[in-house]
Amino acid sequence: MIRDSIKAAQVAAMKSGDKPRLAAVRLILAKLKDKDIELRTASSIPDDDVIVTDVLQKMVKQRRESITMYEQGGRPELAAAEAAEVAVIEDFLPAQMSEDEVKAAIETIKAEVGASSIKDMGKVVGALKAKHGTQIDMGKASALVKAALA
């Protein structure tokens, strides 16, 4: 499980004295705790790896946006700190599918669902997330689905 590897990384960072990595791992664990609390009232709880991957992908996206803003604002030291956090977070993400693999998966699901127009985008995206949710950045995937259905 991804969550176990994150906890093990926290212990390893504490033992080695790697303070920047420890801080990033603690941020990840805090976000996961927030998500766990949020899901207490949910009617259905998805698989733990899906939850963790979703949280990690959101964290990476937020930090990439921050990096862009810091670079535009002339703060390269803050951008570098965010980039270091992105590197730590990406260590825990499962291997992502390439764009060609995503397109192939979209075509397969499109055939399974019988999608032919942009009206069927929700069905395709839902099936794609159910099958490959931990391996795909859904933000990029939805744009590819839209292009495939257009």
PDB file of C-alpha atoms in Angstrom:
ATOM      1  CA  MET A   1       0.000   0.000   0.000  1.00  0.00           C
ATOM      2  CA  ILE A   2       1.074   3.519  -0.738  1.00  0.00           C
ATOM      3  CA  ARG A   3       0.093   4.742   2.711  1.00  0.00           C
ATOM      4  CA  ASP A   4       2.458   2.232   4.351  1.00  0.00           C
ATOM      5  CA  SER A   5       5.369   3.336   2.177  1.00  0.00           C
ATOM      6  CA  ILE A   6       4.683   6.967   3.125  1.00  0.00           C
ATOM      7  CA  LYS A   7       4.758   6.106   6.836  1.00  0.00           C
ATOM      8  CA  ALA A   8       7.975   4.133   6.339  1.00  0.00           C
ATOM      9  CA  ALA A   9       9.481   7.111   4.523  1.00  0.00           C
ATOM     10  CA  GLN A  10       8.603   9.319   7.480  1.00  0.00           C
ATOM     11  CA  VAL A  11      10.468   7.033   9.849  1.00  0.00           C
ATOM     12  CA  ALA A  12      13.442   6.809   7.483  1.00  0.00           C
ATOM     13  CA  ALA A  13      13.571  10.604   7.091  1.00  0.00           C
ATOM     14  CA  MET A  14      13.482  11.026  10.877  1.00  0.00           C
ATOM     15  CA  LYS A  15      16.315   8.551  11.365  1.00  0.00           C
ATOM     16  CA  SER A  16      18.465  10.075   8.619  1.00  0.00           C
ATOM     17  CA  GLY A  17      17.809  13.673   9.701  1.00  0.00           C
ATOM     18  CA  ASP A  18      16.576  14.721   6.241  1.00  0.00           C
ATOM     19  CA  LYS A  19      14.455  17.659   7.394  1.00  0.00           C
ATOM     20  CA  PRO A  20      13.131  18.846   3.984  1.00  0.00           C
ATOM     21  CA  ARG A  21      11.963  15.322   3.071  1.00  0.00           C
ATOM     22  CA  LEU A  22      10.488  14.820   6.532  1.00  0.00           C
ATOM     23  CA  ALA A  23       8.539  18.071   6.227  1.00  0.00           C
ATOM     24  CA  ALA A  24       7.161  17.043   2.826  1.00  0.00           C
ATOM     25  CA  VAL A  25       6.192  13.576   4.081  1.00  0.00           C
ATOM     26  CA  ARG A  26       4.452  15.116   7.090  1.00  0.00           C
ATOM     27  CA  LEU A  27       2.493  17.387   4.726  1.00  0.00           C
ATOM     28  CA  ILE A  28       1.389  14.321   2.775  1.00  0.00           C
ATOM     29  CA  LEU A  29       0.302  12.520   5.950  1.00  0.00           C
ATOM     30  CA  ALA A  30      -1.605  15.602   7.128  1.00  0.00           C
ATOM     31  CA  LYS A  31      -3.492  15.812   3.826  1.00  0.00           C
ATOM     32  CA  LEU A  32      -4.290  12.109   4.023  1.00  0.00           C
ATOM     33  CA  LYS A  33      -5.602  12.557   7.565  1.00  0.00           C
ATOM     34  CA  ASP A  34      -7.811  15.428   6.347  1.00  0.00           C
ATOM     35  CA  LYS A  35      -9.154  13.227   3.562  1.00  0.00           C
ATOM     36  CA  ASP A  36      -9.829  10.372   6.010  1.00  0.00           C
ATOM     37  CA  ILE A  37     -11.810  12.728   8.227  1.00  0.00           C
ATOM     38  CA  GLU A  38     -13.730  14.012   5.202  1.00  0.00           C
ATOM     39  CA  LEU A  39     -14.605  10.460   4.137  1.00  0.00           C
ATOM     40  CA  ARG A  40     -16.006   9.475   7.541  1.00  0.00           C
ATOM     41  CA  THR A  41     -19.410  10.764   6.490  1.00  0.00           C
ATOM     42  CA  ALA A  42     -19.238   9.437   2.925  1.00  0.00           C
ATOM     43  CA  SER A  43     -21.746   6.784   1.921  1.00  0.00           C
ATOM     44  CA  SER A  44     -19.208   4.788  -0.080  1.00  0.00           C
ATOM     45  CA  ILE A  45     -15.464   4.803   0.434  1.00  0.00           C
ATOM     46  CA  PRO A  46     -13.194   4.049  -2.536  1.00  0.00           C
ATOM     47  CA  ASP A  47     -10.100   1.860  -2.384  1.00  0.00           C
ATOM     48  CA  ASP A  48      -7.338   3.285  -0.160  1.00  0.00           C
ATOM     49  CA  ASP A  49      -4.791   3.464  -3.002  1.00  0.00           C
ATOM     50  CA  VAL A  50      -7.266   5.483  -5.081  1.00  0.00           C
ATOM     51  CA  ILE A  51      -7.755   7.914  -2.196  1.00  0.00           C
ATOM     52  CA  VAL A  52      -4.017   8.306  -1.607  1.00  0.00           C
ATOM     53  CA  THR A  53      -3.233   8.714  -5.306  1.00  0.00           C
ATOM     54  CA  ASP A  54      -5.960  11.323  -5.692  1.00  0.00           C
ATOM     55  CA  VAL A  55      -4.597  13.316  -2.734  1.00  0.00           C
ATOM     56  CA  LEU A  56      -1.026  13.096  -4.049  1.00  0.00           C
ATOM     57  CA  GLN A  57      -2.037  14.186  -7.556  1.00  0.00           C
ATOM     58  CA  LYS A  58      -3.868  17.208  -6.142  1.00  0.00           C
ATOM     59  CA  MET A  59      -0.837  18.114  -4.040  1.00  0.00           C
ATOM     60  CA  VAL A  60       1.444  17.933  -7.087  1.00  0.00           C
ATOM     61  CA  LYS A  61      -0.947  20.082  -9.099  1.00  0.00           C
ATOM     62  CA  GLN A  62      -1.114  22.720  -6.343  1.00  0.00           C
ATOM     63  CA  ARG A  63       2.645  22.852  -6.044  1.00  0.00           C
ATOM     64  CA  ARG A  64       3.163  23.162  -9.797  1.00  0.00           C
ATOM     65  CA  GLU A  65       0.773  26.112  -9.815  1.00  0.00           C
ATOM     66  CA  SER A  66       2.704  27.625  -6.897  1.00  0.00           C
ATOM     67  CA  ILE A  67       6.002  27.139  -8.731  1.00  0.00           C
ATOM     68  CA  THR A  68       4.637  29.043 -11.724  1.00  0.00           C
ATOM     69  CA  MET A  69       3.411  31.883  -9.520  1.00  0.00           C
ATOM     70  CA  TYR A  70       6.684  32.087  -7.584  1.00  0.00           C
ATOM     71  CA  GLU A  71       8.703  32.176 -10.801  1.00  0.00           C
ATOM     72  CA  GLN A  72       6.499  34.927 -12.195  1.00  0.00           C
ATOM     73  CA  GLY A  73       6.858  36.825  -8.927  1.00  0.00           C
ATOM     74  CA  GLY A  74      10.643  36.596  -8.978  1.00  0.00           C
ATOM     75  CA  ARG A  75      10.973  34.232  -6.003  1.00  0.00           C
ATOM     76  CA  PRO A  76      13.188  31.394  -7.298  1.00  0.00           C
ATOM     77  CA  GLU A  77      14.065  30.165  -3.778  1.00  0.00           C
ATOM     78  CA  LEU A  78      10.399  29.504  -2.990  1.00  0.00           C
ATOM     79  CA  ALA A  79       9.917  27.876  -6.400  1.00  0.00           C
ATOM     80  CA  ALA A  80      12.872  25.586  -5.660  1.00  0.00           C
ATOM     81  CA  ALA A  81      11.370  24.609  -2.296  1.00  0.00           C
ATOM     82  CA  GLU A  82       8.066  23.739  -3.973  1.00  0.00           C
ATOM     83  CA  ALA A  83       9.906  21.758  -6.670  1.00  0.00           C
ATOM     84  CA  ALA A  84      11.658  19.752  -3.949  1.00  0.00           C
ATOM     85  CA  GLU A  85       8.258  18.941  -2.397  1.00  0.00           C
ATOM     86  CA  VAL A  86       6.942  17.869  -5.818  1.00  0.00           C
ATOM     87  CA  ALA A  87       9.887  15.470  -6.159  1.00  0.00           C
ATOM     88  CA  VAL A  88       9.122  13.901  -2.770  1.00  0.00           C
ATOM     89  CA  ILE A  89       5.394  13.606  -3.514  1.00  0.00           C
ATOM     90  CA  GLU A  90       6.019  12.056  -6.929  1.00  0.00           C
ATOM     91  CA  ASP A  91       8.171   9.364  -5.285  1.00  0.00           C
ATOM     92  CA  PHE A  92       4.978   7.911  -3.812  1.00  0.00           C
ATOM     93  CA  LEU A  93       2.777   8.164  -6.902  1.00  0.00           C
ATOM     94  CA  PRO A  94       2.332   4.954  -8.896  1.00  0.00           C
ATOM     95  CA  ALA A  95       3.884   4.904 -12.355  1.00  0.00           C
ATOM     96  CA  GLN A  96       1.756   7.032 -14.655  1.00  0.00           C
ATOM     97  CA  MET A  97       0.582   5.843 -18.043  1.00  0.00           C
ATOM     98  CA  SER A  98       2.074   7.511 -21.102  1.00  0.00           C
ATOM     99  CA  GLU A  99      -0.115   9.654 -23.331  1.00  0.00           C
ATOM    100  CA  ASP A 100      -0.261   6.895 -25.965  1.00  0.00           C
ATOM    101  CA  GLU A 101      -1.330   4.339 -23.356  1.00  0.00           C
ATOM    102  CA  VAL A 102      -4.023   6.725 -22.104  1.00  0.00           C
ATOM    103  CA  LYS A 103      -5.317   7.225 -25.649  1.00  0.00           C
ATOM    104  CA  ALA A 104      -5.435   3.445 -26.167  1.00  0.00           C
ATOM    105  CA  ALA A 105      -7.322   2.992 -22.889  1.00  0.00           C
ATOM    106  CA  ILE A 106      -9.780   5.722 -23.927  1.00  0.00           C
ATOM    107  CA  GLU A 107     -10.417   4.008 -27.255  1.00  0.00           C
ATOM    108  CA  THR A 108     -11.004   0.672 -25.504  1.00  0.00           C
ATOM    109  CA  ILE A 109     -13.438   2.186 -23.016  1.00  0.00           C
ATOM    110  CA  LYS A 110     -15.129   4.183 -25.767  1.00  0.00           C
ATOM    111  CA  ALA A 111     -15.830   0.909 -27.586  1.00  0.00           C
ATOM    112  CA  GLU A 112     -17.007  -0.854 -24.397  1.00  0.00           C
ATOM    113  CA  VAL A 113     -19.395   1.932 -23.421  1.00  0.00           C
ATOM    114  CA  GLY A 114     -20.527   2.594 -26.986  1.00  0.00           C
ATOM    115  CA  ALA A 115     -19.644   6.263 -26.772  1.00  0.00           C
ATOM    116  CA  SER A 116     -19.986   8.192 -30.005  1.00  0.00           C
ATOM    117  CA  SER A 117     -20.467  11.847 -29.112  1.00  0.00           C
ATOM    118  CA  ILE A 118     -19.381  14.420 -26.575  1.00  0.00           C
ATOM    119  CA  LYS A 119     -22.606  13.661 -24.662  1.00  0.00           C
ATOM    120  CA  ASP A 120     -21.042  10.358 -23.596  1.00  0.00           C
ATOM    121  CA  MET A 121     -17.979  12.017 -22.059  1.00  0.00           C
ATOM    122  CA  GLY A 122     -19.164  11.436 -18.488  1.00  0.00           C
ATOM    123  CA  LYS A 123     -19.555   7.700 -19.062  1.00  0.00           C
ATOM    124  CA  VAL A 124     -16.097   7.391 -20.605  1.00  0.00           C
ATOM    125  CA  VAL A 125     -14.364   9.480 -17.923  1.00  0.00           C
ATOM    126  CA  GLY A 126     -16.136   7.548 -15.160  1.00  0.00           C
ATOM    127  CA  ALA A 127     -15.127   4.191 -16.601  1.00  0.00           C
ATOM    128  CA  LEU A 128     -11.583   5.433 -17.191  1.00  0.00           C
ATOM    129  CA  LYS A 129     -11.266   6.590 -13.582  1.00  0.00           C
ATOM    130  CA  ALA A 130     -12.685   3.297 -12.301  1.00  0.00           C
ATOM    131  CA  LYS A 131     -10.226   1.191 -14.314  1.00  0.00           C
ATOM    132  CA  HIS A 132      -7.091   3.339 -14.365  1.00  0.00           C
ATOM    133  CA  GLY A 133      -7.678   6.031 -11.721  1.00  0.00           C
ATOM    134  CA  THR A 134      -4.357   5.547  -9.954  1.00  0.00           C
ATOM    135  CA  GLN A 135      -2.298   5.548 -13.143  1.00  0.00           C
ATOM    136  CA  ILE A 136      -3.746   8.574 -14.954  1.00  0.00           C
ATOM    137  CA  ASP A 137      -3.833  12.297 -14.294  1.00  0.00           C
ATOM    138  CA  MET A 138      -7.572  12.756 -14.771  1.00  0.00           C
ATOM    139  CA  GLY A 139      -7.179  16.451 -15.671  1.00  0.00           C
ATOM    140  CA  LYS A 140      -5.148  15.564 -18.730  1.00  0.00           C
ATOM    141  CA  ALA A 141      -7.242  12.478 -19.426  1.00  0.00           C
ATOM    142  CA  SER A 142     -10.506  14.427 -19.617  1.00  0.00           C
ATOM    143  CA  ALA A 143      -8.999  16.663 -22.320  1.00  0.00           C
ATOM    144  CA  LEU A 144      -7.936  13.546 -24.247  1.00  0.00           C
ATOM    145  CA  VAL A 145     -11.418  12.039 -23.865  1.00  0.00           C
ATOM    146  CA  LYS A 146     -12.974  15.258 -25.152  1.00  0.00           C
ATOM    147  CA  ALA A 147     -10.656  15.239 -28.155  1.00  0.00           C
ATOM    148  CA  ALA A 148     -11.406  11.564 -28.859  1.00  0.00           C
ATOM    149  CA  LEU A 149     -15.178  12.160 -28.763  1.00  0.00           C
ATOM    150  CA  ALA A 150     -15.158  15.391 -30.771  1.00  0.00           C
TER     151      ALA A 150
END
